[in-house]
């Protein structure tokens, strides 16, 4: 069950994404710049599907992918395209309506998409693999559905979030503390998740400001793997991508 939360900041927002995956999945490639439909963006890469679970563009838009396990048994995965390609295909998004225009639910397994505009306004879109079954303006945190005791895990993480300072704003340090937390214990319900068959495999932090967009990445469980130096893009500029100063 992936966990994503976000907070406002001057000129934009910060977003924090814990990716929970099976231990046997091939390790992802760290964030790097790319171009889609003439728009530059940052994204880690999934070697298995060729796409990504999160992109942040130079225009300040961010798109995140979360699973929707509740409808997964209804769809033949072998007949569907990788959902990660849906995410990179939306890298040039410039309005929320483009999700429905671009994302044909019948092409992909069930999913939830979280989209933030440059001001940090959020919209979520949920598909059951046949049609969009829900579109809403979510409050953080947003969690993917899970095949592992879904109600208990979701309820526990939401309760932990409400009890944290993030419920009333919070700082970057507060958000990182939450995403690396082992509560109520180190296990399937903790925000930094650990199970025999799966775990939190990475933390991605997107920061959108008036001057630039950055993406930092912890390649492994964030309780043990620190964030690497971010890569960044100037906002709506086509100069060369630089490492963070």
Short mmCIF file of N, CA, C and O in Angstrom, two decimals, residues 19-31 43-53 199-204 217-221 225:
data_model
loop_
_atom_site.label_atom_id
_atom_site.label_comp_id
_atom_site.label_asym_id
_atom_site.label_seq_id
_atom_site.Cartn_x
_atom_site.Cartn_y
_atom_site.Cartn_z
N UNK A 19 6.86 4.34 -2.10
CA UNK A 19 6.43 3.28 -3.02
C UNK A 19 6.61 1.93 -2.34
O UNK A 19 7.73 1.55 -1.98
N UNK A 20 5.52 1.21 -2.16
CA UNK A 20 5.54 -0.12 -1.57
C UNK A 20 5.43 -1.15 -2.68
O UNK A 20 4.50 -1.09 -3.51
N UNK A 21 6.36 -2.11 -2.72
CA UNK A 21 6.39 -3.10 -3.80
C UNK A 21 6.86 -4.44 -3.26
O UNK A 21 7.47 -4.53 -2.19
N UNK A 22 6.61 -5.48 -4.05
CA UNK A 22 7.11 -6.81 -3.70
C UNK A 22 8.63 -6.81 -3.74
O UNK A 22 9.25 -6.11 -4.54
N UNK A 23 9.23 -7.63 -2.90
CA UNK A 23 10.69 -7.68 -2.81
C UNK A 23 11.34 -8.24 -4.07
O UNK A 23 12.51 -7.96 -4.34
N UNK A 24 10.60 -9.01 -4.84
CA UNK A 24 11.16 -9.62 -6.04
C UNK A 24 11.17 -8.70 -7.24
O UNK A 24 11.77 -9.02 -8.27
N UNK A 25 10.54 -7.54 -7.13
CA UNK A 25 10.47 -6.63 -8.27
C UNK A 25 11.84 -6.04 -8.56
O UNK A 25 12.61 -5.71 -7.65
N UNK A 26 12.14 -5.87 -9.84
CA UNK A 26 13.42 -5.29 -10.26
C UNK A 26 13.53 -3.86 -9.73
O UNK A 26 12.57 -3.09 -9.77
N UNK A 27 14.72 -3.51 -9.23
CA UNK A 27 14.93 -2.17 -8.68
C UNK A 27 14.74 -1.11 -9.77
O UNK A 27 15.13 -1.30 -10.93
N UNK A 28 14.16 0.01 -9.38
CA UNK A 28 13.92 1.10 -10.32
C UNK A 28 15.20 1.90 -10.55
O UNK A 28 16.15 1.84 -9.76
N UNK A 29 15.21 2.67 -11.62
CA UNK A 29 16.30 3.60 -11.90
C UNK A 29 15.98 4.94 -11.25
O UNK A 29 14.83 5.38 -11.25
N UNK A 30 16.96 5.62 -10.69
CA UNK A 30 16.70 6.89 -10.00
C UNK A 30 16.23 7.98 -10.94
O UNK A 30 16.35 7.86 -12.17
N UNK A 31 15.67 9.06 -10.40
CA UNK A 31 15.13 10.13 -11.25
C UNK A 31 16.16 10.71 -12.20
O UNK A 31 17.34 10.88 -11.87
N UNK A 43 11.64 12.00 -13.58
CA UNK A 43 10.94 10.78 -13.19
C UNK A 43 11.95 9.66 -12.94
O UNK A 43 12.93 9.54 -13.67
N UNK A 44 11.71 8.84 -11.91
CA UNK A 44 12.41 7.56 -11.82
C UNK A 44 11.82 6.62 -12.86
O UNK A 44 10.74 6.90 -13.41
N UNK A 45 12.49 5.51 -13.14
CA UNK A 45 12.02 4.59 -14.17
C UNK A 45 11.86 3.18 -13.63
O UNK A 45 12.68 2.71 -12.85
N UNK A 46 10.80 2.51 -14.09
CA UNK A 46 10.54 1.13 -13.74
C UNK A 46 11.00 0.25 -14.91
O UNK A 46 10.36 0.24 -15.96
N UNK A 47 12.09 -0.51 -14.76
CA UNK A 47 12.58 -1.33 -15.87
C UNK A 47 11.60 -2.39 -16.33
O UNK A 47 11.62 -2.81 -17.48
N UNK A 48 10.72 -2.84 -15.44
CA UNK A 48 9.78 -3.90 -15.82
C UNK A 48 8.73 -3.39 -16.80
O UNK A 48 8.40 -4.07 -17.77
N UNK A 49 8.18 -2.21 -16.53
CA UNK A 49 7.12 -1.69 -17.39
C UNK A 49 7.55 -0.61 -18.35
O UNK A 49 6.84 -0.28 -19.30
N UNK A 50 8.71 -0.01 -18.09
CA UNK A 50 9.22 1.03 -18.96
C UNK A 50 8.72 2.42 -18.66
O UNK A 50 9.18 3.39 -19.25
N UNK A 51 7.78 2.55 -17.72
CA UNK A 51 7.26 3.86 -17.38
C UNK A 51 7.72 4.32 -16.00
O UNK A 51 8.85 4.06 -15.60
N UNK A 52 6.84 4.96 -15.26
CA UNK A 52 7.16 5.45 -13.92
C UNK A 52 5.89 5.52 -13.08
O UNK A 52 4.77 5.43 -13.61
N UNK A 53 6.08 5.69 -11.78
CA UNK A 53 4.94 5.88 -10.89
C UNK A 53 4.79 7.34 -10.48
O UNK A 53 3.82 7.70 -9.84
N UNK A 199 7.91 -4.52 0.75
CA UNK A 199 8.41 -3.47 1.63
C UNK A 199 8.32 -2.13 0.91
O UNK A 199 8.03 -2.07 -0.29
N UNK A 200 8.56 -1.05 1.64
CA UNK A 200 8.72 0.25 1.00
C UNK A 200 10.07 0.24 0.29
O UNK A 200 11.11 0.09 0.93
N UNK A 201 10.04 0.39 -1.02
CA UNK A 201 11.28 0.26 -1.81
C UNK A 201 11.92 1.60 -2.14
O UNK A 201 13.07 1.64 -2.58
N UNK A 202 11.18 2.70 -1.94
CA UNK A 202 11.77 4.01 -2.23
C UNK A 202 10.90 5.11 -1.65
O UNK A 202 9.71 4.93 -1.37
N UNK A 203 11.52 6.27 -1.48
CA UNK A 203 10.83 7.52 -1.14
C UNK A 203 11.22 8.54 -2.19
O UNK A 203 12.41 8.73 -2.48
N UNK A 204 10.23 9.19 -2.80
CA UNK A 204 10.47 10.25 -3.77
C UNK A 204 9.89 11.55 -3.22
O UNK A 204 8.75 11.58 -2.77
N UNK A 217 15.46 11.36 -4.19
CA UNK A 217 15.08 9.95 -4.21
C UNK A 217 15.90 9.15 -3.21
O UNK A 217 17.14 9.27 -3.16
N UNK A 218 15.21 8.36 -2.41
CA UNK A 218 15.87 7.39 -1.53
C UNK A 218 15.68 6.02 -2.16
O UNK A 218 14.56 5.51 -2.25
N UNK A 219 16.76 5.41 -2.62
CA UNK A 219 16.71 4.15 -3.34
C UNK A 219 16.77 2.99 -2.35
O UNK A 219 17.81 2.37 -2.13
N UNK A 220 15.64 2.70 -1.75
CA UNK A 220 15.54 1.66 -0.74
C UNK A 220 14.63 2.14 0.38
O UNK A 220 14.13 3.27 0.36
N UNK A 221 14.36 1.30 1.37
CA UNK A 221 13.50 1.73 2.48
C UNK A 221 14.04 3.02 3.10
O UNK A 221 15.21 3.09 3.48
N UNK A 225 17.81 4.27 4.00
CA UNK A 225 18.45 4.87 2.84
C UNK A 225 18.13 6.36 2.79
O UNK A 225 16.97 6.74 2.61
#
